[in-house]
N, CA, C and O of each residue as an XYZ file, in Angstrom:
600
protein
N      15.770      2.410    -20.630
C      16.043      0.871    -20.031
C      15.477      0.937    -18.803
O      15.516      1.713    -17.848
N      14.802     -0.345    -19.148
C      14.623     -1.666    -17.291
C      15.385     -1.938    -16.774
O      16.442     -2.463    -17.124
N      14.846     -1.498    -15.371
C      16.208     -2.083    -14.618
C      15.627     -3.282    -14.176
O      14.453     -3.420    -14.520
N      16.352     -4.617    -13.197
C      16.209     -5.636    -13.075
C      15.901     -5.570    -11.965
O      15.514     -6.568    -11.356
N      15.968     -4.702    -11.563
C      15.009     -5.155     -9.638
C      13.506     -5.117     -9.958
O      12.817     -5.842     -9.240
N      12.876     -4.408    -10.896
C      11.545     -4.515    -11.642
C      11.067     -2.739    -11.284
O       9.935     -2.255    -11.277
N      12.275     -2.131    -11.038
C      11.210     -0.726    -11.353
C      10.999      0.311    -11.919
O      11.761      1.238    -11.644
N      10.368      0.449    -12.490
C       9.645      1.338    -13.021
C      10.743      3.089    -13.171
O      11.430      3.480    -14.115
N      10.478      3.720    -11.864
C      11.362      5.318    -11.843
C      12.019      5.282    -10.088
O      12.583      4.672     -9.179
N      11.625      6.019    -10.398
C      12.158      6.634     -8.530
C      11.252      5.771     -7.568
O      10.283      5.099     -7.923
N      11.814      5.933     -6.098
C      11.118      5.567     -5.388
C      10.178      6.759     -4.711
O      11.121      7.538     -4.570
N       9.354      7.300     -4.326
C       8.819      8.759     -4.041
C       8.986      8.081     -1.877
O       8.717      7.106     -1.176
N       9.377      8.967     -1.816
C       9.681      8.712      0.030
C       8.696     10.065      0.546
O       8.690     11.183      0.030
N       8.033      9.683      1.497
C       7.006     10.598      2.424
C       7.093     10.172      4.028
O       7.035      9.129      4.679
N       7.278     11.692      4.300
C       7.261     11.141      5.786
C       5.889     11.343      6.200
O       5.038     12.160      5.848
N       5.889     10.328      7.095
C       4.347     10.458      7.844
C       4.475     10.961      9.573
O       4.298      9.977     10.292
N       4.655     11.842     10.121
C       4.556     12.651     11.232
C       3.022     12.772     11.920
O       2.649     12.447     13.047
N       2.313     13.342     10.847
C       0.943     14.175     11.098
C      -0.380     13.437     10.393
O      -0.408     12.563      9.527
N      -1.318     14.026     10.996
C      -1.979     13.725      9.961
C      -2.577     14.190      8.808
O      -3.463     13.710      8.101
N      -1.514     15.875      8.700
C      -1.906     15.944      7.009
C      -0.992     15.723      5.961
O      -1.087     15.931      4.751
N       0.349     15.037      6.994
C       1.378     14.109      6.259
C      -0.139     12.757      5.410
O      -0.086     12.425      4.226
N      -1.029     12.360      6.179
C      -2.018     10.548      5.306
C      -2.118     11.680      4.126
O      -1.642     11.345      3.041
N      -2.800     13.237      4.252
C      -3.250     12.779      2.120
C      -2.588     13.162      1.673
O      -2.707     13.654      0.550
N      -1.229     13.110      2.551
C      -0.049     13.859      1.154
C      -0.323     12.612      0.243
O      -0.738     12.568     -0.915
N       0.095     11.440      1.258
C       0.415      9.955      0.843
C      -0.983      9.658     -0.155
O      -0.808      9.376     -1.340
N      -2.163      9.732      0.337
C      -3.065      9.003     -0.215
C      -2.736     10.094     -1.745
O      -2.628      9.384     -2.745
N      -2.634     11.047     -1.933
C      -2.994     12.506     -3.110
C      -1.462     11.191     -3.732
O      -1.793     10.434     -4.645
N      -0.175     11.074     -3.259
C       0.895     10.608     -4.386
C       0.888      9.514     -4.712
O       1.685      8.982     -5.485
N      -0.382      8.828     -3.946
C      -0.252      7.193     -4.437
C      -1.164      7.628     -5.657
O      -1.080      7.518     -6.880
N      -2.123      8.203     -4.719
C      -3.118      8.347     -6.581
C      -2.442      8.881     -7.495
O      -3.044      8.685     -8.551
N      -1.477      9.475     -7.672
C      -1.041     10.328     -9.235
C      -0.776      9.365     -9.272
O      -1.535      8.689     -9.965
N       0.297      8.673     -8.678
C       0.866      7.514     -9.506
C       0.207      6.113     -9.797
O       0.754      5.487    -10.705
N      -0.726      5.590     -9.271
C      -1.495      4.898    -10.393
C      -2.310      5.430    -11.144
O      -2.984      4.658    -11.826
N      -2.511      6.686    -11.272
C      -3.219      7.279    -12.124
C      -2.197      6.564    -13.395
O      -2.633      5.756    -14.215
N      -0.847      7.024    -13.352
C       0.097      8.130    -14.057
C       0.240      5.863    -15.042
O      -0.036      5.327    -16.115
N       0.807      5.486    -13.730
C       0.772      3.474    -14.340
C      -0.534      3.445    -14.835
O      -0.946      2.905    -13.808
N      -1.325      3.531    -15.363
C      -2.899      3.060    -15.888
C      -3.608      2.469    -15.100
O      -4.391      1.604    -15.492
N      -3.480      2.832    -13.723
C      -4.620      1.596    -12.569
C      -5.870      2.851    -13.086
O      -5.900      4.066    -13.281
N      -7.033      1.402    -13.165
C      -8.708      2.588    -13.376
C      -9.041      2.400    -11.911
O      -8.855      1.632    -10.968
N      -9.726      3.697    -12.297
C     -10.692      4.302    -10.801
C     -11.168      3.050     -9.879
O     -11.169      3.012     -8.649
N     -11.390      2.488    -10.382
C     -11.514      1.040     -8.556
C     -10.430      1.424     -8.267
O     -10.170      2.288     -7.430
N      -9.365      0.563     -9.211
C      -7.870     -0.504     -8.905
C      -7.113      1.420     -7.342
O      -6.947      1.607     -6.137
N      -6.969      2.264     -8.798
C      -6.896      4.075     -7.817
C      -7.336      3.902     -7.127
O      -6.640      3.941     -6.112
N      -8.934      3.524     -6.881
C      -9.317      3.402     -4.688
C      -9.153      2.609     -4.162
O      -8.926      2.636     -2.952
N      -9.199      1.643     -4.823
C      -8.409      0.516     -3.742
C      -6.957      0.496     -3.051
O      -6.844      0.282     -1.845
N      -5.721      0.760     -3.989
C      -4.955      1.467     -3.376
C      -4.666      2.629     -2.038
O      -4.238      2.717     -0.887
N      -5.374      3.554     -3.396
C      -5.789      5.189     -1.802
C      -6.019      4.693     -0.276
O      -5.391      4.915      0.759
N      -7.405      3.783     -0.617
C      -7.860      2.990      0.851
C      -6.897      1.852      1.524
O      -6.752      1.397      2.658
N      -6.449      1.680      0.538
C      -5.274      0.800      1.785
C      -3.609      1.245      2.263
O      -2.927      0.823      3.197
N      -3.253      2.439      1.022
C      -2.149      3.549      1.917
C      -2.955      4.134      2.811
O      -2.167      4.165      3.757
N      -4.089      4.696      3.280
C      -4.709      5.164      3.578
C      -4.162      4.261      5.253
O      -3.234      4.453      6.039
N      -4.969      3.557      5.210
C      -5.695      2.435      6.918
C      -4.023      2.384      6.607
O      -3.704      3.387      7.244
N      -2.613      1.810      5.981
C      -1.759      1.109      7.191
C      -0.832      2.803      7.388
O       0.026      2.890      8.266
N      -1.181      4.133      6.391
C      -0.522      4.847      6.500
C      -0.986      5.329      7.845
O      -0.029      5.540      8.589
N      -2.421      5.623      8.510
C      -2.179      5.360      9.803
C      -1.790      4.696     10.944
O      -1.472      5.118     12.056
N      -1.877      3.445     10.426
C      -1.304      2.519     11.180
C       0.773      2.799     12.193
O       1.278      2.547     13.287
N       1.370      3.704     10.298
C       2.461      4.116     10.403
C       2.053      5.174     12.091
O       2.552      4.883     13.178
N       1.490      5.852     11.964
C       1.482      7.396     12.805
C       0.777      6.732     14.205
O       1.169      6.667     15.370
N      -0.290      6.334     13.609
C      -1.215      5.998     15.327
C       0.190      5.090     16.276
O       0.890      5.522     17.192
N       0.198      3.403     15.442
C       0.513      2.580     15.851
C       2.256      2.524     16.680
O       2.771      2.185     17.746
N       2.735      3.265     14.974
C       4.176      3.220     14.842
C       4.516      4.499     15.891
O       5.252      4.012     16.749
N       4.316      5.784     16.158
C       4.797      6.716     16.430
C       4.593      7.659     15.379
O       4.112      8.743     15.710
N       4.937      7.409     13.854
C       5.406      7.984     12.679
C       6.506      7.091     11.954
O       7.045      6.109     12.463
N       6.666      7.421     11.119
C       7.606      6.681      9.903
C       7.760      7.669      8.468
O       7.840      8.889      8.326
N       7.759      6.162      7.189
C       7.542      7.302      5.938
C       6.684      6.166      5.541
O       5.972      5.497      6.290
N       6.869      6.015      4.073
C       5.741      5.377      3.006
C       6.873      5.452      1.850
O       7.457      6.505      1.594
N       7.131      4.207      1.162
C       7.851      4.168      0.494
C       7.421      4.460     -1.045
O       8.407      4.498     -1.782
N       6.699      4.586     -1.429
C       5.758      4.462     -3.010
C       6.532      4.589     -4.202
O       7.151      5.567     -4.622
N       6.316      2.722     -4.984
C       7.848      2.884     -6.011
C       6.958      2.246     -7.282
O       6.411      1.173     -7.027
N       6.743      2.852     -8.751
C       6.690      2.517     -9.431
C       7.188      0.869    -10.101
O       8.331      0.715    -10.531
N       6.138     -0.301    -10.107
C       7.061     -0.925    -10.781
C       7.247     -1.117    -12.221
O       7.143     -0.162    -12.990
N       7.548     -2.427    -12.668
C       7.363     -2.156    -14.116
C       9.043     -3.715    -14.283
O      10.257     -3.512    -14.284
N       8.022     -5.483    -14.425
C       8.496     -6.350    -14.660
C       8.491     -6.649    -16.125
O       7.652     -7.528    -16.320
N       8.941     -6.369    -16.983
C       8.910     -5.736    -18.269
C       7.241     -7.284    -19.059
O       7.408     -8.017    -20.034
N       5.885     -7.224    -18.135
C       5.004     -7.669    -18.967
C       3.668     -6.725    -18.102
O       2.594     -6.903    -18.677
N       3.595     -6.099    -17.276
C       3.151     -5.628    -16.416
C       3.834     -4.526    -15.589
O       4.912     -4.677    -15.013
N       2.756     -2.880    -15.589
C       2.884     -2.626    -14.064
C       2.317     -2.368    -12.885
O       1.106     -2.565    -12.780
N       2.917     -1.977    -11.988
C       3.171     -2.366     -9.865
C       3.102     -1.485     -9.661
O       3.550     -0.713    -10.509
N       2.620     -1.012     -8.654
C       3.382     -0.088     -7.398
C       2.849     -0.966     -6.321
O       1.840     -1.626     -6.074
N       4.765     -0.463     -5.448
C       4.609     -0.927     -4.411
C       4.505      0.035     -3.263
O       5.209      1.045     -3.287
N       3.715     -0.181     -2.293
C       3.991      0.516     -0.982
C       4.681      0.089      0.246
O       4.499     -1.023      0.742
N       5.683      1.209      0.863
C       5.943      0.124      1.812
C       6.248      1.856      3.379
O       6.823      2.935      3.519
N       5.642      1.205      3.854
C       4.956      1.800      5.388
C       6.217      1.587      6.617
O       6.235      0.488      7.171
N       6.973      2.342      6.922
C       7.902      2.024      7.449
C       8.263      2.586      8.918
O       8.818      3.685      8.922
N       8.072      2.103      9.903
C       8.050      2.614     11.231
C       8.869      1.926     12.491
O       8.780      0.745     12.827
N       9.937      3.249     13.292
C      10.667      1.957     14.583
C      10.231      2.132     15.817
O      10.909      2.324     16.827
N       8.372      2.018     15.647
C       7.819      1.846     16.889
C       8.099      0.087     17.446
O       9.040     -0.688     17.274
N       6.590     -0.048     18.271
C       7.302     -0.568     19.318
C       6.827     -2.270     18.529
O       6.695     -3.324     19.150
N       6.653     -2.059     17.029
C       6.382     -3.658     16.382
C       4.641     -3.887     16.963
O       3.926     -3.193     17.686
N       4.463     -4.933     16.393
C       3.081     -5.934     16.465
C       3.116     -6.989     17.385
O       3.743     -7.982     17.015
N       2.708     -7.011     18.259
C       3.004     -8.082     19.764
C       2.451     -9.281     19.033
O       3.051    -10.356     19.025
N       0.641     -8.974     18.069
C       0.625    -10.547     18.023
C       0.202    -10.463     16.456
O      -0.892    -10.769     15.984
N       0.896    -10.164     16.039
C       0.465    -10.635     14.183
C      -0.526    -11.229     13.780
O      -0.864    -10.771     12.689
N      -1.118    -11.970     14.097
C      -1.630    -13.202     13.793
C      -3.272    -12.644     14.273
O      -4.222    -12.971     13.562
N      -3.431    -12.032     15.171
C      -4.268    -11.373     15.601
C      -4.570    -10.465     15.267
O      -5.799    -10.415     15.332
N      -4.031     -9.317     14.780
C      -3.392     -8.165     13.618
C      -4.214     -8.195     12.860
O      -5.136     -7.416     12.621
N      -3.716     -9.730     12.153
C      -4.390     -9.485     10.535
C      -5.583    -10.594     10.897
O      -5.466    -11.564     10.148
N      -6.161    -10.665     11.379
C      -7.750    -11.334     11.805
C      -9.160    -10.553     11.728
O      -9.713     -9.961     12.655
N      -9.530    -10.668     10.629
C     -10.224     -9.996      9.680
C     -11.580     -9.638     11.584
O     -11.782    -10.426     12.508
N     -12.061     -8.405     11.414
C     -12.807     -7.361     11.785
C     -11.927     -6.850     13.709
O     -12.534     -6.367     14.665
N     -10.451     -7.201     13.636
C      -9.745     -6.329     14.447
C      -9.150     -5.524     14.324
O      -8.270     -5.288     13.497
N      -9.597     -4.887     15.258
C      -9.134     -3.201     15.186
C      -8.520     -2.395     17.122
O      -8.754     -2.674     18.298
N      -7.879     -1.592     16.544
C      -7.200     -1.520     17.949
C      -7.908      0.155     17.925
O      -7.747      0.855     18.925
N      -8.713      0.724     16.666
C      -9.585      1.795     17.163
C      -8.981      3.061     16.487
O      -7.826      3.252     16.106
N      -9.940      3.776     16.445
C      -8.583      5.155     15.351
C      -8.440      4.468     13.733
O      -9.378      5.159     13.335
N      -8.216      4.027     13.030
C      -8.484      3.907     11.592
C     -10.177      3.516     10.872
O     -11.318      3.499     11.334
N      -9.596      3.257      9.606
C     -11.827      3.568      8.679
C     -11.127      1.746      8.965
O     -10.986      1.258      7.843
N     -10.598      0.484     10.312
C     -11.719      0.004     10.761
C     -11.455     -1.622      9.867
O     -11.972     -2.672     10.246
N     -10.416     -1.479      8.471
C      -9.874     -2.181      8.101
C      -9.121     -2.752      8.148
O      -8.909     -3.613      7.295
N      -8.420     -2.562      9.087
C      -7.578     -3.449      9.627
C      -6.406     -3.664      8.585
O      -6.729     -3.348      7.440
N      -5.021     -4.167      8.748
C      -3.936     -4.688      7.954
C      -5.089     -6.308      6.909
O      -5.293     -6.739      5.774
N      -5.292     -6.447      7.691
C      -6.533     -7.860      7.108
C      -7.451     -6.519      5.572
O      -7.455     -6.591      4.343
N      -7.820     -5.905      6.164
C      -8.787     -5.020      5.321
C      -7.843     -4.630      3.534
O      -8.113     -4.723      2.337
N      -6.680     -4.185      4.397
C      -5.735     -3.616      3.412
C      -5.115     -4.683      2.348
O      -4.932     -4.596      1.134
N      -4.782     -6.073      3.603
C      -4.101     -7.259      2.746
C      -5.029     -7.099      1.288
O      -4.646     -6.864      0.142
N      -6.517     -7.347      1.883
C      -7.620     -7.427      0.291
C      -7.617     -6.809     -0.786
O      -8.145     -6.852     -1.898
N      -6.713     -6.065     -0.058
C      -7.150     -4.860     -1.799
C      -5.916     -4.400     -2.340
O      -5.522     -3.302     -2.732
N      -5.353     -5.670     -2.246
C      -3.656     -5.426     -3.493
C      -3.765     -7.260     -3.506
O      -4.394     -8.120     -2.889
N      -2.756     -7.207     -4.588
C      -1.974     -8.795     -4.893
C      -1.485     -9.449     -4.063
O      -1.716    -10.595     -3.678
N      -0.155     -8.040     -3.505
C       0.780     -8.839     -2.406
C       0.995     -8.564     -1.559
O       0.866     -7.348     -1.415
N       1.462     -9.314     -0.350
C       1.213     -8.268      1.298
C       2.588     -8.843      2.229
O       2.787    -10.043      2.418
N       3.258     -8.015      2.628
C       3.513     -8.777      3.345
C       3.483     -7.994      4.694
O       2.860     -6.949      4.510
N       3.929     -8.107      6.004
C       4.579     -7.487      7.188
C       5.695     -8.140      7.747
O       5.944     -9.309      8.043
N       6.489     -6.737      7.830
C       7.827     -7.202      9.116
C       7.958     -6.764     10.321
O       8.657     -5.751     10.278
N       7.617     -7.031     11.459
C       7.496     -6.954     12.412
C       8.170     -7.567     13.976
O       7.875     -8.737     14.222
N       8.808     -7.031     14.733
C       9.175     -7.597     16.122
C       8.761     -6.452     17.618
O       9.434     -5.481     17.961
N       8.311     -6.628     17.852
C       8.219     -6.537     19.077
C       9.641     -5.566     19.415
O      10.785     -5.983     19.232
N       9.326     -4.283     19.910
C      10.651     -3.263     19.995
C      11.761     -2.933     19.111
O      12.742     -2.200     19.240
N      11.114     -4.057     17.708
C      12.104     -2.902     16.566
C      11.383     -2.366     15.461
O      12.074     -2.065     14.487
N       9.821     -2.126     15.364
C       9.457     -1.495     14.460
C       8.754     -2.366     13.714
O       8.876     -3.546     14.043
N       7.970     -2.092     12.695
C       7.681     -2.313     11.464
C       7.480     -2.067      9.857
O       7.932     -0.974      9.515
N       6.966     -2.749      8.909
C       7.445     -2.647      7.671
C       6.300     -3.676      7.186
O       6.386     -4.895      7.339
N       4.857     -2.786      6.379
C       3.915     -2.787      5.494
C       4.625     -2.970      4.190
O       5.377     -2.096      3.758
N       4.408     -4.044      3.583
C       4.975     -3.812      1.973
C       3.547     -4.427      1.140
O       3.316     -5.633      1.057
N       2.608     -3.298      0.521
C       1.589     -4.236     -0.503
C       2.241     -3.880     -1.814
O       3.019     -2.965     -2.086
N       1.644     -4.986     -2.673
C       1.719     -4.225     -3.874
C       0.718     -4.591     -4.459
O       0.009     -5.500     -4.029
N       0.388     -3.690     -5.979
C      -0.740     -4.574     -6.596
C      -0.067     -3.662     -8.166
O       0.572     -2.616     -8.286
N      -0.771     -5.011     -9.509
C      -1.097     -5.158    -10.008
C      -1.614     -4.149    -11.408
O      -2.808     -3.995    -11.151
N      -1.404     -3.563    -12.435
C      -2.882     -2.600    -13.258
C      -3.045     -4.298    -13.960
O      -2.005     -4.931    -14.142
N      -4.468     -4.971    -14.336
C      -5.224     -5.015    -14.702
C      -6.051     -4.826    -15.941
O      -6.596     -3.742    -16.149
N      -6.120     -5.430    -16.441
C      -6.961     -4.974    -17.215
C      -8.547     -4.469    -17.858
O      -8.588     -4.827    -19.035
N      -9.177     -4.123    -17.660
C     -11.099     -4.172    -17.976
C     -10.840     -5.537    -18.829
O     -10.234     -5.284    -19.870
N     -10.942     -6.002    -18.771
C     -11.892     -7.000    -20.317
C     -12.947     -6.018    -20.984
O     -13.752     -5.174    -20.589
N     -12.445     -6.674    -22.469
C     -13.301     -6.038    -23.347
C     -13.640     -6.193    -23.456
O     -13.583     -7.421    -23.518
N     -15.716     -5.270    -24.002
C     -16.311     -5.704    -24.099
C     -17.437     -6.517    -25.123
O     -17.993     -6.008    -26.096
N     -17.618     -7.975    -24.606
C     -18.154     -9.475    -25.120
C     -19.482     -9.193    -26.489
O     -20.582     -8.697    -26.245
N     -18.966     -9.699    -28.051
C     -19.676     -9.557    -29.150
C     -21.320     -9.307    -28.506
O     -21.570     -9.635    -27.346
N     -22.297     -8.738    -29.344
C     -23.586     -8.101    -29.498
C     -23.565     -6.952    -28.183
O     -24.376     -6.038    -28.334
N     -22.975     -6.913    -27.288
C     -22.753     -5.535    -26.293
C     -23.078     -4.685    -27.304
O     -22.919     -4.883    -28.508
N     -23.810     -3.172    -26.452
C     -23.040     -2.048    -26.419
C     -23.682     -1.700    -27.791
O     -23.365     -0.664    -28.377
């Protein structure tokens, strides 16, 4: 039975407190994405976005947690990833979302790069209150081969 919230199953919560936890987040995202039917390219995009957002949670937020939630809205399957910290917040969100902006130490993608890798992206932050970054991607089907090819 499908839940009205669009969730396909329970959320996995992964603490983020060390570099080792970043690898665990990547592994959990990859496994969940594969189970949901994401193709290899989509899986790689999700893992890349998760890696950047998890590192931001650790480095800038002082640690926190990732919440990885499979989604099913009846028409499509997807993956929701939330990265939550209680750190200092983002002082200038507009600057932080600017292409090419980096505060160093990550993959160089920043928030704007992670945003481009998913279909839905939001940031809830306030100086002194922490940050929650949520990214959602939906399984997209590979187009079938055109007649006469292959």
